[in-house]
């Protein structure tokens, strides 16, 4: 394989050991390969010359062509500045330097044609350009390219003269030497079908584009390649895992029939039935299931999970249902308890607060196979928790669990892998899901149970609080219950806590006749449970809370969600919170309170929430606003450190890349064909870094 590109960067002319060390540390550039794939993050268009009469201070950058008519120094002592009078046929403008006057006066001469590049600013009533880039016209012409790459650098690099221009020079040096070593990576067929330019051309053009057309083709080619290799790797891993990881064959559904006939009080939605079928076919396949179930808040994931567990239990296996918080584990335990009793199933619960003596009994029952369903929290992942035969693990609200934690499930069984169903209520845009979970099978619950009314969302400024309190009172009079949520962001916990307490007081004063619950993270878990139960039973009408109620708590009678300081929440969180209401058949409301002053982004978030209840639409806006790296659940994955592609913008390329990867693997599942040798090498050489197979 191409070893030339593995050469250490210090051997490149113009680098040497000292600069090499900086490039290592500051940019993660160790080898020729690293440098050549260190792409510009933007380009400056130097093809357009603006006439001086056309300059306005709103312009970001302008390029001028003219001559310096003369210099003058203005001011005294340390405040002295050098001003040059620069003219073309259309007018004149001032170039200004606040430092380095002597050096400039040495370098620049009046009367010679220069190209000037910089940001025009309004200074008093005249426009000037401070510290412009300035080169003789003759130099510019010999450089040729008018689209200039701009590379990210750091202060430390700049101090050693490694600014963007210097990096560009290194790229030039390297490309000349590397020309014969820039092999094609993509199979010929893929290049042809997608009309891609060669890798060699792409690498030259990305660093030295001669036209916008070059640049577009180069970017497209390199993005395609990056996304294609990721998709190919994910799908290849999935194939391998599918062949290798044996799962129990579970093909009995007698308990499901009993549940449908005697206990289920509503009709499943078409989507729920479809997902259950998908899971059932996985469970019968003999291979380990690794499936992600995406369904918006309220789409009815719990009953789907329960039916899947019933299939596993009918087949003689044990099942686990894992929730991210004790409140949720409790809720699942209580919610499913009745069904279990009627079906004659043995159920247990294990959380961090399970008493030692009880814990011991549960652990031994699990080992002996005397428990069919264990419901719990992270506590289920601990080593002493061993099963007789764990067939299916369901992980609810996946985004709260880390990758490594989930991998611990693998160790709970010996001769086979437990089937895994991961459920998430955080809708993820398709492009992200294909990358983050590209090696999982994905099921979608894209339909809400019948009879739900969409939640009405409105936005009020804090000054309208009295009106909002009036509305709350009316809703309670009609029999509803109300959440009032405050943000609690860890760093500023103290002041947030104070906001919550102040809020609680003002609500208590406004509703002296009503019992009010309060729940927050500093309370003991018994106390929290007690308050949640009081609210659930309807003894309290208002619950003032921090975001502890964000995930999953199900109280059908709650019909109003008031979110205080809602400008401080992200879209995903707002959507989650809103999902806590609208669970019954009555009309529900979400009220977003904000300060009068809103940032542009906050305004977009609030407007989006008011406009739509569709979780996928909201997730798309979120992706556009924040970029993929910050979306819920993606932080620790490392999968999203893309070099050139952008999942928020390159959805089309991604789709195309994924479908070519699928086609390619269909024709050559093991990648054994001669023409696939390079890509096989490429995708396996990186496999050790990220354990893709265990991302689920
Ligand atoms: P989530 O997907 O947010 O976990 P849940 O599973 O908690 O949603 O379901 C929300 C509510 O909808 C529950 O009260 C559940 O009993 C009810 N539900 C689920 N499926 C249906 C259905 N097909 N028809 C009517 N109600 C349903
Ligand atoms: Mg749920």
XYZ file of C-alpha atoms and ligand atoms in Angstrom:
724
model
C 0.000 0.000 0.000
C 1.085 3.630 -0.485
C 3.849 4.027 2.031
C 5.170 7.309 0.698
C 2.297 9.156 2.314
C 3.201 7.604 5.657
C 6.430 9.597 5.681
C 6.800 11.704 8.823
C 5.966 15.343 8.249
C 9.323 16.565 9.555
C 11.014 15.312 6.392
C 9.046 17.664 4.184
C 11.154 20.537 2.903
C 10.388 23.607 4.990
C 9.189 21.687 8.057
C 11.942 20.109 10.166
C 11.695 18.748 13.720
C 10.514 21.890 15.507
C 7.710 22.782 13.172
C 6.829 19.103 12.907
C 6.267 18.941 16.628
C 3.965 21.931 16.436
C 2.038 20.476 13.531
C 1.638 17.244 15.513
C 0.405 18.994 18.601
C -1.655 21.768 17.150
C -3.237 20.164 14.107
C -2.784 16.438 14.609
C -0.701 16.346 11.450
C 1.954 13.634 11.754
C 2.470 12.339 8.233
C 2.356 13.446 4.619
C -1.048 11.829 4.441
C -2.295 13.906 7.362
C -1.148 17.096 5.706
C -2.565 16.315 2.307
C -5.925 15.568 3.910
C -5.781 18.730 5.984
C -8.202 20.624 3.815
C -8.863 24.371 3.676
C -11.924 25.329 5.706
C -12.844 28.127 3.338
C -11.659 29.921 0.241
C -11.289 33.549 -0.627
C -12.337 34.573 -4.053
C -9.556 36.741 -5.422
C -10.899 36.685 -8.949
C -12.937 39.845 -8.547
C -11.404 43.325 -8.413
C -13.701 45.956 -6.939
C -13.398 49.540 -8.168
C -12.666 51.840 -5.240
C -15.854 53.794 -5.913
C -17.810 50.559 -5.340
C -16.542 49.903 -1.802
C -18.990 50.000 1.073
C -18.345 49.287 4.756
C -20.807 46.363 4.723
C -18.506 44.327 2.502
C -16.626 41.557 4.313
C -13.530 41.673 2.107
C -12.580 43.601 -1.010
C -9.783 43.273 -3.490
C -8.533 46.461 -5.139
C -6.041 47.190 -7.862
C -4.231 50.535 -7.994
C -1.215 52.490 -6.861
C -0.093 54.229 -3.706
C 0.070 57.966 -4.228
C 1.809 58.827 -1.041
C 2.291 58.100 2.682
C 1.798 60.214 5.762
C 2.284 59.565 9.456
C -0.448 60.860 11.724
C -0.412 61.330 15.489
C 2.396 61.283 18.036
C 4.414 58.847 20.105
C 2.772 55.487 20.593
C -0.426 56.563 18.878
C 1.226 57.231 15.559
C -0.290 55.554 12.544
C 0.833 55.231 8.952
C -1.677 56.126 6.259
C -1.255 55.452 2.561
C -3.400 57.097 -0.058
C -4.378 54.345 -2.507
C -6.040 55.212 -5.834
C -7.460 53.701 -8.988
C -9.330 55.299 -11.901
C -12.536 55.502 -9.883
C -11.432 57.012 -6.589
C -9.242 56.811 -3.545
C -9.188 55.037 -0.208
C -6.936 55.081 2.849
C -4.826 52.114 3.894
C -3.899 52.263 7.575
C -1.224 50.620 9.731
C -1.135 51.101 13.488
C 2.146 49.234 13.923
C 5.171 48.374 11.799
C 5.373 51.681 9.927
C 9.117 51.426 9.288
C 8.827 47.960 7.843
C 5.942 48.971 5.571
C 7.729 52.089 4.358
C 10.684 49.915 3.449
C 8.622 47.368 1.605
C 6.094 49.462 -0.300
C 6.788 52.136 -2.858
C 4.611 54.879 -4.241
C 3.782 54.616 -7.933
C 3.976 50.814 -8.321
C 0.764 48.842 -9.114
C -0.448 46.815 -6.126
C -3.241 44.419 -5.353
C -4.803 45.183 -1.971
C -7.022 42.810 -0.018
C -8.818 43.548 3.233
C -11.919 44.565 5.143
C -13.270 48.062 4.527
C -14.383 49.886 7.685
C -16.023 53.199 8.222
C -13.703 55.493 10.180
C -15.461 58.731 10.964
C -16.868 59.668 7.586
C -14.265 58.034 5.368
C -13.683 54.395 4.535
C -10.329 52.827 5.248
C -8.724 49.416 5.182
C -6.565 48.586 8.164
C -3.585 46.252 7.838
C -4.440 45.057 4.338
C -2.732 42.226 2.541
C -0.781 43.901 -0.201
C 1.287 42.434 -3.049
C 2.759 43.875 -6.225
C 0.557 43.045 -9.212
C 3.495 41.250 -10.825
C 3.683 38.716 -7.921
C -0.014 37.999 -8.015
C 0.037 37.149 -11.681
C 2.774 34.585 -11.273
C 0.774 32.805 -8.551
C -2.004 32.088 -10.982
C -4.806 30.822 -8.757
C -7.336 33.401 -7.770
C -9.278 31.259 -5.376
C -7.164 31.262 -2.259
C -7.427 28.472 0.274
C -7.666 29.401 3.930
C -6.458 26.832 6.465
C -7.213 26.806 10.166
C -4.129 27.574 12.168
C -3.491 28.448 15.789
C -1.706 31.238 17.607
C 1.208 28.939 18.380
C 1.568 28.002 14.736
C 1.390 31.592 13.611
C 4.106 32.530 16.094
C 6.358 30.112 14.205
C 5.249 31.604 10.892
C 2.928 28.726 10.080
C -0.015 30.814 8.998
C -2.536 29.845 6.371
C -0.282 30.971 3.537
C 2.640 28.979 4.878
C 0.497 25.868 5.119
C -0.555 26.425 1.534
C 3.116 26.544 0.564
C 3.767 23.256 2.350
C 0.849 21.714 0.504
C 2.357 22.812 -2.772
C 5.732 21.349 -1.879
C 4.120 18.077 -0.859
C 1.765 17.761 -3.816
C 4.613 18.097 -6.294
C 6.446 15.207 -4.644
C 3.348 13.132 -4.044
C 1.868 13.266 -7.540
C 2.854 9.684 -8.380
C 1.621 8.378 -5.069
C -1.969 9.583 -5.075
C -3.687 6.326 -5.875
C -7.324 5.927 -6.714
C -9.290 4.515 -3.803
C -12.791 4.117 -5.176
C -13.782 1.280 -7.508
C -13.976 2.292 -11.178
C -17.667 1.508 -11.373
C -18.501 3.874 -8.523
C -16.470 6.670 -10.101
C -18.181 6.190 -13.422
C -21.720 6.031 -12.136
C -21.344 9.124 -9.979
C -19.186 11.000 -12.486
C -16.507 11.660 -9.892
C -13.104 13.101 -10.673
C -10.024 11.066 -9.750
C -8.572 11.205 -6.285
C -5.409 12.785 -7.593
C -7.254 15.611 -9.324
C -9.445 16.100 -6.299
C -6.494 16.496 -3.943
C -4.812 18.982 -6.254
C -7.950 21.027 -6.782
C -8.967 21.071 -3.147
C -5.690 22.779 -2.251
C -5.198 24.745 -5.458
C -8.487 25.296 -7.236
C -8.202 27.237 -10.465
C -11.912 27.737 -10.818
C -15.129 27.342 -8.869
C -15.931 24.384 -11.032
C -12.719 22.634 -9.928
C -13.479 23.358 -6.356
C -17.005 21.999 -6.582
C -15.847 18.804 -8.260
C -13.025 18.294 -5.795
C -15.226 18.841 -2.762
C -17.889 16.574 -4.115
C -15.436 13.783 -4.844
C -13.772 13.946 -1.418
C -17.055 14.153 0.465
C -18.378 11.231 -1.493
C -15.306 9.190 -0.722
C -15.423 9.967 2.979
C -19.093 9.097 3.348
C -18.833 6.055 1.104
C -16.024 4.553 3.157
C -17.879 5.145 6.409
C -21.033 3.549 5.068
C -19.165 0.648 3.544
C -17.415 0.004 6.805
C -20.615 0.124 8.839
C -22.440 -2.191 6.488
C -19.484 -4.543 6.201
C -19.245 -4.772 9.993
C -22.942 -5.394 10.185
C -22.623 -8.293 7.727
C -19.777 -9.790 9.693
C -21.601 -9.444 12.966
C -24.720 -10.907 11.480
C -22.784 -13.986 10.370
C -20.767 -14.293 13.541
C -23.028 -13.339 16.449
C -25.434 -16.131 17.111
C -28.655 -15.273 18.915
C -31.271 -17.528 20.472
C -33.945 -18.633 18.037
C -37.196 -17.419 19.554
C -40.163 -18.466 17.465
C -43.060 -18.953 19.831
C -45.628 -16.213 20.337
C -48.233 -17.867 22.523
C -48.025 -15.224 25.259
C -48.529 -12.498 22.675
C -51.769 -14.089 21.516
C -52.955 -14.304 25.093
C -52.041 -10.660 25.660
C -53.831 -9.503 22.495
C -56.950 -11.519 23.203
C -57.411 -10.822 26.879
C -55.490 -7.813 28.071
C -54.786 -5.234 25.402
C -57.495 -2.605 25.547
C -56.662 -0.646 22.422
C -55.912 -1.411 18.794
C -52.217 -1.224 17.938
C -51.317 1.320 15.298
C -50.194 0.103 11.885
C -46.679 1.284 12.726
C -46.622 -0.637 16.006
C -47.706 -3.825 14.239
C -45.059 -3.340 11.569
C -42.285 -2.880 14.105
C -43.363 -5.942 16.077
C -43.213 -7.976 12.864
C -39.724 -6.681 12.116
C -38.530 -7.645 15.568
C -40.204 -11.031 15.445
C -38.449 -11.871 12.237
C -35.102 -10.881 13.793
C -35.751 -13.017 16.852
C -36.386 -16.063 14.695
C -33.364 -15.563 12.478
C -30.716 -17.238 14.598
C -28.517 -14.144 14.482
C -28.282 -11.538 17.161
C -30.759 -8.700 16.747
C -29.358 -5.189 17.020
C -32.252 -2.940 16.363
C -32.914 0.706 17.035
C -36.522 1.706 17.525
C -37.080 5.370 16.884
C -40.421 6.730 17.916
C -41.421 10.162 18.977
C -42.629 10.796 22.505
C -46.048 9.221 22.959
C -45.863 6.990 19.902
C -46.326 3.918 22.100
C -42.911 2.298 22.356
C -43.568 0.632 25.699
C -46.268 -1.706 24.472
C -44.091 -2.649 21.494
C -41.224 -3.465 23.836
C -43.533 -5.497 26.046
C -44.841 -7.569 23.144
C -41.254 -8.251 22.044
C -40.412 -9.391 25.541
C -43.435 -11.668 25.511
C -42.093 -13.337 22.377
C -38.762 -13.940 24.097
C -40.431 -15.312 27.210
C -42.715 -17.566 25.166
C -39.505 -18.979 23.707
C -38.232 -19.789 27.168
C -35.787 -16.902 27.635
C -35.456 -14.138 30.214
C -35.769 -10.459 29.392
C -34.447 -7.185 30.771
C -35.896 -3.715 30.449
C -33.473 -0.970 31.276
C -34.421 2.660 31.889
C -32.159 5.665 32.450
C -33.699 6.834 35.738
C -35.300 5.270 38.792
C -38.543 7.146 38.210
C -38.822 5.607 34.774
C -37.849 2.133 35.908
C -40.496 2.440 38.592
C -43.065 3.535 36.066
C -42.343 0.609 33.755
C -42.432 -1.771 36.692
C -45.817 -0.525 37.827
C -47.228 -0.107 34.355
C -46.383 -3.621 33.237
C -46.905 -5.266 36.625
C -50.594 -5.821 36.131
C -50.199 -7.503 32.757
C -47.431 -9.704 34.124
C -49.558 -10.835 37.014
C -52.433 -11.733 34.702
C -50.095 -13.596 32.356
C -48.492 -15.450 35.247
C -45.056 -13.970 34.610
C -42.433 -13.426 37.271
C -41.204 -9.873 37.411
C -38.563 -8.148 39.498
C -37.012 -4.726 39.809
C -33.411 -3.790 40.417
C -32.128 -0.256 40.845
C -29.452 1.557 42.791
C -31.747 1.860 45.776
C -32.779 -1.797 45.983
C -31.992 -2.983 49.517
C -29.055 -5.332 49.951
C -31.069 -8.248 51.279
C -33.627 -7.943 48.503
C -30.901 -7.563 45.927
C -29.335 -10.842 46.973
C -32.605 -12.684 46.465
C -33.205 -11.107 43.065
C -29.704 -11.945 41.863
C -30.087 -15.584 42.776
C -33.534 -15.768 41.180
C -32.104 -14.299 37.969
C -29.354 -16.905 37.936
C -31.808 -19.726 38.537
C -34.119 -18.518 35.804
C -36.911 -17.685 38.255
C -37.431 -14.179 36.859
C -38.944 -13.608 33.418
C -38.759 -9.832 33.308
C -36.285 -7.712 35.199
C -36.881 -3.986 35.116
C -34.162 -1.637 36.259
C -31.562 1.022 35.745
C -27.807 0.926 35.130
C -27.695 -1.391 38.119
C -28.576 -4.193 35.681
C -25.231 -3.838 33.969
C -23.155 -4.575 37.030
C -21.085 -7.737 37.075
C -22.937 -9.684 39.772
C -26.079 -9.529 37.635
C -26.040 -12.857 35.813
C -28.869 -14.581 34.011
C -29.749 -18.171 33.386
C -30.714 -17.322 29.849
C -31.043 -13.688 28.855
C -32.766 -13.636 25.487
C -33.670 -9.996 24.954
C -32.542 -6.745 26.478
C -34.615 -3.644 25.824
C -32.916 -0.322 26.474
C -35.351 2.545 26.820
C -34.392 6.132 26.028
C -31.099 5.103 24.596
C -29.392 8.473 24.576
C -28.769 8.397 28.285
C -26.630 5.294 28.029
C -23.012 5.346 26.935
C -21.616 3.052 24.300
C -19.371 1.205 26.711
C -22.215 0.579 29.123
C -24.291 -1.042 26.459
C -21.436 -3.271 25.417
C -21.462 -4.760 28.919
C -24.673 -6.525 28.053
C -22.644 -8.739 25.777
C -20.965 -10.281 28.788
C -24.186 -11.481 30.323
C -24.412 -14.571 28.143
C -21.914 -17.205 27.077
C -22.653 -19.119 23.911
C -24.780 -16.579 22.139
C -25.468 -12.848 22.158
C -28.644 -11.462 23.714
C -30.931 -9.720 21.251
C -30.900 -5.987 21.806
C -33.650 -3.491 21.159
C -32.632 0.088 21.751
C -35.480 2.584 21.964
C -35.047 6.286 21.542
C -37.494 9.126 21.691
C -34.984 11.580 20.296
C -35.809 11.690 16.636
C -32.590 11.763 14.682
C -32.457 13.124 11.144
C -31.982 10.393 8.578
C -28.475 11.433 7.642
C -27.341 11.221 11.216
C -29.080 7.947 11.908
C -27.443 6.391 8.868
C -24.049 7.337 10.192
C -24.443 6.960 13.919
C -26.475 3.800 13.706
C -25.557 2.711 10.208
C -24.682 -0.757 11.418
C -27.984 -1.254 13.219
C -31.333 -2.128 11.798
C -33.697 0.734 12.304
C -37.443 0.582 12.933
C -39.607 3.649 12.921
C -42.792 4.287 14.866
C -43.930 7.083 12.629
C -47.568 7.202 13.640
C -49.314 8.422 16.759
C -52.092 6.386 18.389
C -55.504 7.484 17.147
C -57.495 10.152 18.966
C -54.586 12.309 20.101
C -55.016 16.009 19.562
C -51.846 17.842 18.537
C -50.514 19.971 21.389
C -51.122 23.707 20.968
C -47.933 25.634 21.586
C -47.631 29.350 22.229
C -44.932 31.787 23.189
C -45.273 34.475 25.880
C -42.860 37.014 27.244
C -42.360 37.082 30.999
C -44.453 40.240 31.156
C -47.549 38.212 30.252
C -47.234 36.032 33.351
C -50.558 37.081 34.872
C -52.371 36.079 31.729
C -50.600 32.721 31.775
C -51.532 32.168 35.426
C -55.137 32.945 34.503
C -55.027 30.325 31.789
C -53.542 27.782 34.197
C -56.350 28.430 36.652
C -58.975 27.844 33.957
C -57.367 24.583 32.890
C -57.206 23.315 36.457
C -60.841 24.273 36.946
C -61.660 22.123 33.912
C -59.892 19.221 35.606
C -56.405 19.450 34.110
C -52.996 19.379 35.736
C -50.016 21.570 35.003
C -46.247 21.223 34.824
C -44.075 24.290 35.304
C -40.511 23.505 34.360
C -37.340 25.436 35.113
C -33.980 24.959 33.466
C -31.250 23.460 35.546
C -27.936 23.596 33.838
C -25.163 22.163 35.932
C -22.543 24.902 35.732
C -24.826 27.548 37.114
C -26.657 25.214 39.403
C -26.853 27.585 42.347
C -28.644 30.383 40.556
C -30.843 27.937 38.674
C -31.837 26.389 41.952
C -32.709 29.815 43.260
C -34.824 30.516 40.143
C -36.689 27.301 40.763
C -37.356 28.158 44.409
C -38.407 31.719 43.570
C -40.693 30.323 40.913
C -42.192 27.848 43.359
C -42.877 30.670 45.783
C -44.531 32.881 43.233
C -46.694 29.994 42.007
C -47.654 29.193 45.616
C -48.630 32.812 46.131
C -50.662 32.923 42.920
C -52.500 29.679 43.769
C -52.827 29.726 47.574
C -55.816 27.391 47.432
C -54.032 24.588 45.527
C -51.611 21.879 46.590
C -48.401 22.156 44.620
C -45.661 19.574 44.103
C -42.018 20.319 43.642
C -39.415 17.944 42.233
C -35.749 18.635 41.630
C -32.405 16.907 41.409
C -31.315 17.683 44.972
C -34.160 15.710 46.513
C -33.774 12.141 47.722
C -35.251 9.648 45.337
C -37.989 8.571 47.827
C -39.089 12.169 48.167
C -39.144 12.604 44.414
C -41.196 9.449 43.990
C -43.573 10.597 46.682
C -44.173 13.922 44.915
C -44.552 12.275 41.499
C -47.099 9.877 42.995
C -49.058 12.713 44.621
C -49.218 14.494 41.296
C -50.119 11.307 39.469
C -53.008 10.645 41.851
C -54.248 14.178 41.281
C -53.698 15.281 44.887
C -51.565 18.125 43.615
C -52.585 20.118 40.551
C -49.344 21.837 39.688
C -45.897 20.346 39.561
C -42.990 22.753 39.665
C -39.935 20.865 38.512
C -36.546 20.925 36.910
C -35.841 18.777 33.920
C -35.886 15.571 35.987
C -39.281 14.986 34.452
C -37.879 15.300 30.962
C -37.753 11.657 30.101
C -40.701 9.354 29.909
C -42.880 10.193 32.937
C -46.418 9.348 31.933
C -49.267 11.280 33.547
C -52.202 11.345 31.114
C -54.145 13.944 33.061
C -51.439 16.601 32.709
C -52.583 18.947 29.978
C -50.416 22.053 30.315
C -46.650 22.328 30.132
C -45.226 25.718 31.003
C -41.502 26.028 30.271
C -39.792 28.922 32.030
C -36.709 30.547 30.471
C -37.382 28.362 27.502
C -34.779 30.252 25.468
C -32.180 28.394 27.496
C -33.270 24.944 26.369
C -32.164 23.194 23.213
C -34.741 22.080 20.677
C -34.450 18.402 21.481
C -35.053 19.093 25.137
C -38.005 21.387 24.475
C -39.545 18.715 22.308
C -39.005 16.074 24.975
C -40.548 18.269 27.630
C -43.552 19.101 25.529
C -44.089 15.390 25.025
C -44.943 15.063 28.724
C -48.389 16.467 27.967
C -50.888 15.450 25.322
C -51.027 11.882 26.575
C -54.757 11.861 27.262
C -57.616 12.636 24.916
C -58.137 16.274 26.006
C -56.601 19.230 24.218
C -53.143 19.957 25.658
C -51.040 23.098 25.684
C -47.420 24.023 25.836
C -46.484 27.552 26.897
C -42.980 28.784 26.225
C -42.007 31.673 28.489
C -39.038 33.806 27.543
C -37.283 36.998 28.320
C -38.009 39.865 25.949
C -34.493 39.722 24.562
C -33.840 36.683 22.414
C -30.843 35.673 20.361
C -31.476 34.890 16.726
C -31.031 31.188 17.328
C -33.287 31.160 20.366
C -35.957 32.850 18.295
C -35.695 30.176 15.611
C -35.978 27.468 18.261
C -39.083 29.007 19.796
C -40.680 29.640 16.400
C -40.001 26.055 15.361
C -41.665 24.734 18.497
C -44.721 26.913 17.945
C -44.972 25.869 14.313
C -44.652 22.088 14.458
C -44.998 19.025 16.671
C -43.192 16.732 14.249
C -40.080 15.467 16.009
C -38.205 14.761 12.804
C -38.806 18.248 11.482
C -37.575 19.653 14.789
C -34.505 17.434 14.687
C -33.687 18.726 11.219
C -33.821 22.342 12.369
C -31.659 21.384 15.331
C -29.115 19.805 13.028
C -28.996 22.937 10.903
C -28.620 25.179 13.945
C -26.072 23.238 15.887
C -24.369 20.871 13.528
C -24.180 17.146 14.119
C -21.561 17.123 16.876
C -23.809 18.707 19.451
C -26.979 16.765 18.933
C -28.217 14.600 21.746
C -26.577 11.223 21.894
C -23.806 11.931 19.451
C -21.158 13.399 21.715
C -19.137 10.379 22.637
C -19.446 8.536 19.392
C -16.417 9.912 17.568
C -18.156 8.765 14.413
C -18.932 12.313 13.520
C -15.423 13.677 13.285
C -15.684 14.052 9.568
C -12.892 15.607 7.625
C -14.795 17.250 4.832
C -18.390 16.082 4.661
C -21.077 17.803 6.713
C -24.031 15.722 7.769
C -26.235 18.780 8.060
C -25.709 19.670 4.413
C -24.556 16.612 2.553
C -27.615 14.426 2.939
C -27.885 13.763 -0.784
C -24.273 12.676 -1.152
C -24.699 10.469 1.889
C -27.760 8.757 0.445
C -25.958 8.115 -2.799
C -22.862 6.854 -1.012
C -24.854 4.532 1.190
C -26.773 3.008 -1.661
C -23.609 2.402 -3.675
C -22.081 0.768 -0.612
C -25.118 -1.506 -0.343
C -24.913 -2.410 -4.030
C -21.237 -3.111 -3.816
C -21.617 -5.436 -0.829
C -24.474 -7.226 -2.507
C -22.177 -8.180 -5.377
C -19.182 -8.909 -3.163
C -20.207 -9.385 0.497
C -16.721 -10.293 1.716
C -14.940 -7.754 -0.500
C -12.844 -10.467 -2.079
C -12.746 -9.171 -5.640
C -9.427 -7.822 -6.881
C -10.867 -4.380 -7.642
C -12.067 -4.071 -4.054
C -8.719 -4.718 -2.442
C -7.945 -1.080 -1.776
C -11.265 -0.244 -0.169
C -11.167 -3.394 1.917
C -7.779 -2.355 3.194
C -8.984 1.157 3.843
C -12.016 0.177 5.846
C -10.267 -2.495 7.857
C -7.202 -0.421 8.658
C -9.300 1.930 10.691
C -11.486 -0.631 12.328
C -9.465 -1.019 15.493
C -9.769 2.619 16.443
C -13.506 2.623 16.814
C -15.240 -0.553 17.695
C -18.092 -0.043 15.303
C -19.721 -3.353 16.026
C -20.359 -2.350 19.598
C -21.772 1.067 19.029
C -25.222 -0.324 19.639
P -43.482 6.449 24.386
O -43.289 6.024 22.979
O -43.274 7.894 24.580
O -42.705 5.607 25.347
P -45.691 5.192 25.668
O -45.297 3.826 25.334
O -45.443 5.652 27.060
O -45.016 6.218 24.667
O -47.203 5.377 25.272
C -47.905 6.567 25.557
C -49.348 6.264 25.906
O -50.040 5.808 24.764
C -49.486 5.183 26.949
O -50.478 5.593 27.858
C -49.947 3.972 26.146
O -50.730 3.099 26.900
C -50.737 4.613 25.030
N -50.786 3.835 23.777
C -49.776 3.156 23.219
N -50.165 2.599 22.047
C -51.444 2.949 21.858
C -52.414 2.679 20.829
N -52.119 1.936 19.763
N -53.639 3.206 20.972
C -53.958 3.959 22.055
N -53.109 4.243 23.053
C -51.853 3.743 22.968
Mg -41.340 5.719 26.876
